[in-house]
Coordinates of C-alpha atoms in Angstrom, one line a residue:
M217 CA 0.0 0.0 0.0
A218 CA 1.3 3.4 -0.9
V219 CA 2.1 5.6 2.1
P220 CA 0.8 9.2 1.8
S221 CA 3.7 11.7 1.5
V222 CA 3.0 13.6 4.7
F223 CA 6.4 13.7 6.4
E224 CA 9.6 15.1 5.0
A225 CA 12.9 13.5 6.2
V226 CA 15.2 15.9 7.9
V227 CA 17.6 13.2 9.0
P228 CA 17.0 10.1 6.8
G229 CA 16.0 7.1 8.9
S230 CA 15.8 9.2 12.1
I231 CA 13.9 12.5 12.0
W232 CA 10.9 13.6 9.9
V233 CA 8.7 16.7 10.0
T234 CA 5.4 17.9 8.7
E235 CA 3.8 21.4 8.8
R236 CA 0.3 22.7 9.1
P237 CA -1.2 26.2 9.2
V238 CA -2.3 27.6 12.5
W239 CA -3.8 31.0 13.3
F240 CA -2.5 32.8 16.4
S241 CA -3.1 36.4 17.4
G242 CA -4.4 37.3 14.0
V243 CA -1.6 35.8 11.9
R244 CA -1.2 32.5 10.1
L245 CA 1.9 30.6 11.1
R246 CA 3.4 27.4 9.9
S247 CA 3.5 24.9 12.8
R248 CA 5.8 21.9 12.7
T249 CA 5.4 18.4 14.1
T250 CA 8.7 16.5 14.5
V251 CA 8.9 12.7 14.6
V252 CA 12.0 10.8 15.9
R253 CA 12.5 7.1 15.5
L254 CA 14.0 5.5 18.6
S255 CA 15.2 2.0 19.1
G256 CA 12.8 -0.8 18.4
D257 CA 11.0 1.4 15.8
A258 CA 9.4 3.4 18.6
L259 CA 8.2 6.8 17.4
W260 CA 8.5 10.0 19.5
V261 CA 6.0 12.6 18.2
H262 CA 6.7 16.2 19.2
S263 CA 3.9 18.8 19.1
P264 CA 1.5 16.4 17.2
C265 CA -0.7 17.6 14.4
T266 CA -4.2 16.5 13.7
P267 CA -4.2 12.7 13.4
T268 CA -5.9 12.3 10.1
D269 CA -6.0 9.0 8.3
D270 CA -3.1 10.2 6.0
V271 CA -1.0 11.3 9.0
C272 CA -1.6 8.1 10.9
A273 CA -0.9 5.9 7.8
A274 CA 2.4 7.8 7.4
L275 CA 3.3 7.3 11.1
D276 CA 2.4 3.7 11.0
A277 CA 4.7 3.2 8.1
L278 CA 7.6 4.7 10.1
G279 CA 7.1 2.7 13.3
E280 CA 5.0 2.5 16.4
V281 CA 3.9 5.7 18.2
R282 CA 4.9 5.3 21.8
W283 CA 5.5 8.9 22.9
I284 CA 3.3 11.9 22.4
V285 CA 5.2 15.0 23.5
V286 CA 3.6 18.2 24.6
P287 CA 6.7 20.5 24.7
N288 CA 5.2 23.5 26.6
R289 CA 2.0 25.1 27.8
F290 CA 0.8 26.0 24.3
H291 CA 1.5 23.0 22.0
H292 CA -1.2 20.7 23.3
L293 CA -4.1 21.1 21.0
Q294 CA -3.8 17.8 19.1
A295 CA -2.4 15.8 21.9
P296 CA -5.8 14.4 23.1
A297 CA -6.8 13.3 19.6
T298 CA -3.5 11.7 19.0
A299 CA -3.6 9.9 22.3
A300 CA -7.1 8.6 21.5
R301 CA -5.8 7.3 18.1
Y302 CA -2.7 5.7 19.8
P303 CA -4.0 4.6 23.3
N304 CA -0.8 2.6 24.0
A305 CA 1.3 5.8 23.7
L306 CA 2.3 7.9 26.7
V307 CA 1.8 11.7 26.8
V308 CA 4.8 13.5 28.1
G309 CA 4.7 17.2 29.0
P310 CA 4.3 19.8 31.7
R311 CA 1.3 19.7 34.1
S312 CA 0.7 23.3 33.1
A313 CA -0.7 22.1 29.8
E314 CA -3.5 20.3 31.6
S315 CA -4.6 23.6 33.2
R316 CA -4.9 25.1 29.7
N317 CA -6.7 22.1 28.1
P318 CA -8.9 19.9 30.3
H319 CA -8.7 17.2 27.6
V320 CA -5.0 16.8 28.0
S321 CA -3.9 14.0 30.3
V322 CA -0.1 14.0 30.9
A323 CA 1.3 10.7 31.9
M324 CA 4.7 12.0 33.0
G325 CA 7.1 14.9 32.7
A326 CA 10.2 14.9 30.6
D327 CA 12.3 14.7 33.8
D328 CA 10.5 11.5 35.0
P329 CA 13.1 8.8 35.5
A330 CA 10.9 6.2 33.6
Y331 CA 10.8 8.5 30.6
V332 CA 14.5 9.3 30.7
R333 CA 15.4 5.6 30.9
S334 CA 13.1 4.7 28.0
T335 CA 14.4 7.4 25.6
P336 CA 18.3 7.3 25.9
E337 CA 18.5 8.7 22.3
L338 CA 17.3 12.1 23.6
I339 CA 18.5 14.6 26.2
S340 CA 15.9 16.7 27.9
I341 CA 16.8 20.3 28.8
Q342 CA 14.3 22.5 30.8
L343 CA 14.1 26.1 29.7
R344 CA 14.2 27.4 33.3
S345 CA 12.7 30.6 34.7
V346 CA 10.4 31.1 31.7
P347 CA 7.1 30.0 33.2
F348 CA 5.1 31.7 30.4
L349 CA 6.3 28.8 28.2
D350 CA 7.1 26.1 30.7
E351 CA 9.1 24.4 27.8
T352 CA 11.4 21.5 27.7
V353 CA 13.7 21.1 24.6
F354 CA 15.2 17.9 23.4
F355 CA 18.7 17.1 21.9
H356 CA 19.2 14.2 19.6
P357 CA 23.0 13.6 19.8
A358 CA 23.2 11.2 16.9
S359 CA 22.1 13.9 14.5
G360 CA 23.1 17.1 16.4
S361 CA 19.4 18.2 16.3
L362 CA 17.9 20.4 19.0
I363 CA 14.1 20.0 18.9
A364 CA 11.9 22.7 20.4
A365 CA 8.6 24.5 20.0
D366 CA 8.7 28.2 20.9
L367 CA 12.4 28.5 21.8
L368 CA 12.9 30.5 18.6
L369 CA 10.9 31.7 15.5
S370 CA 11.4 33.5 12.3
A371 CA 9.4 34.4 9.1
C372 CA 10.4 34.0 5.5
A373 CA 9.0 34.2 2.0
R374 CA 7.2 30.8 2.5
D375 CA 5.0 32.2 5.2
H376 CA 1.5 33.6 4.9
W377 CA 1.3 37.3 4.2
T378 CA -0.3 38.1 7.6
W379 CA 2.8 36.7 9.4
R380 CA 5.2 38.2 6.9
I381 CA 3.8 41.7 7.6
A382 CA 3.7 41.2 11.3
A383 CA 7.2 39.7 11.3
R384 CA 8.6 42.7 9.5
I385 CA 7.0 45.0 12.1
C386 CA 8.3 43.1 15.1
G387 CA 11.8 42.3 13.6
R388 CA 11.3 38.6 13.0
Y389 CA 11.4 38.5 9.2
G390 CA 14.6 36.8 8.1
R391 CA 15.9 37.0 11.7
V392 CA 15.9 34.3 14.3
R393 CA 14.5 35.6 17.5
T394 CA 12.3 34.6 20.4
P395 CA 8.5 34.9 19.9
P396 CA 7.4 38.5 20.8
D397 CA 5.2 37.3 23.7
V398 CA 8.1 35.2 25.1
R399 CA 10.3 38.3 24.9
M400 CA 7.6 40.3 26.7
Y401 CA 7.1 38.0 29.6
T402 CA 10.7 36.9 30.2
R403 CA 13.1 38.6 32.5
A404 CA 16.9 38.2 32.6
S405 CA 17.9 35.7 35.1
T406 CA 20.8 33.4 36.0
A407 CA 18.5 30.4 35.5
V408 CA 17.7 31.4 31.9
A409 CA 21.4 32.0 31.2
E410 CA 22.3 28.6 32.5
S411 CA 19.6 26.9 30.4
I412 CA 20.8 28.7 27.2
A413 CA 24.4 28.0 28.1
Q414 CA 23.6 24.3 28.4
M415 CA 22.0 24.3 24.9
R416 CA 24.9 26.3 23.4
A417 CA 27.4 23.9 24.7
L418 CA 25.9 21.1 22.6
P419 CA 27.3 20.1 19.2
L420 CA 24.4 21.6 17.3
Q421 CA 24.0 21.0 13.6
R422 CA 20.4 22.2 13.4
I423 CA 17.6 23.6 15.5
L424 CA 14.1 22.4 14.7
V425 CA 11.4 24.7 16.1
A426 CA 7.6 24.9 15.5
H427 CA 7.4 28.2 13.6
A428 CA 10.5 28.6 11.4
D429 CA 12.4 26.7 8.8
P430 CA 15.2 24.5 10.2
I431 CA 18.0 26.6 11.6
T432 CA 21.2 25.2 10.1
D433 CA 23.3 28.3 9.6
R434 CA 25.3 29.1 12.8
P435 CA 22.7 27.5 15.1
V436 CA 24.6 28.1 18.3
Q437 CA 25.3 31.8 17.4
Q438 CA 21.8 32.4 16.4
L439 CA 20.4 30.9 19.6
A440 CA 22.8 33.0 21.7
E441 CA 21.8 36.2 19.9
A442 CA 18.1 35.6 20.2
W443 CA 18.3 35.0 23.9
R444 CA 20.9 37.7 24.7
F445 CA 18.2 39.9 26.2
A446 CA 17.6 37.3 29.0
I447 CA 21.3 37.0 30.1
P448 CA 22.0 39.2 33.1
S449 CA 24.6 41.9 32.5
H450 CA 27.1 40.5 35.0
L451 CA 27.0 37.2 33.0
G452 CA 27.0 38.6 29.6
Q453 CA 30.7 38.5 28.9
S454 CA 31.3 35.1 30.3
S455 CA 28.2 33.7 28.5
A456 CA 29.5 35.1 25.2
T457 CA 32.6 32.9 25.5
L458 CA 30.7 29.6 25.9

């Protein structure tokens, strides 16, 4: 049976992505789902999209969905439907997502020892002191891929005109930055600086986020520049050398 061409391979045999349009604050963004194949053909589905028949057929052709990842307080909308479609999969994410969506039932957090033992191919990093997001990002060492949701964003010519206009106004067109609301609600702190430093220390080849093309050009430097505002001044010089 032919498998619908839903997912695009980012790292052949390991990581696939698909995009769908979402409206947020009056603009239409592209939102990405990332799928990682773990050992035993287990699939790890980050920020799941609507589990249509085509999507599920494509997933089933890749492996067995065992992990449904809600990466932060906002990327939860399709988690309940995906969990209903794959009842043997476990939903991983922050409890704060449950307070925003009563249909979300989180089985465990990304720091749960059972989850950590079961997914040795991925490293979880909490973005600390940003409660507005309550996000955990994930590093896939085998491919050098940092997988996140709202850690960064950017607009380009591929985006809908509403987001292209808004991105030019807020300085996100062709520039990798944090989402404007994340910037608004985040204050400089040592905890944020330590989280970003932990990510910057990784051998990054790419950063995959929900609302931008894959970031492959100087990913470490672009991450550092985007989050510079959240680094306390007394740490700025030392952080820049990491």
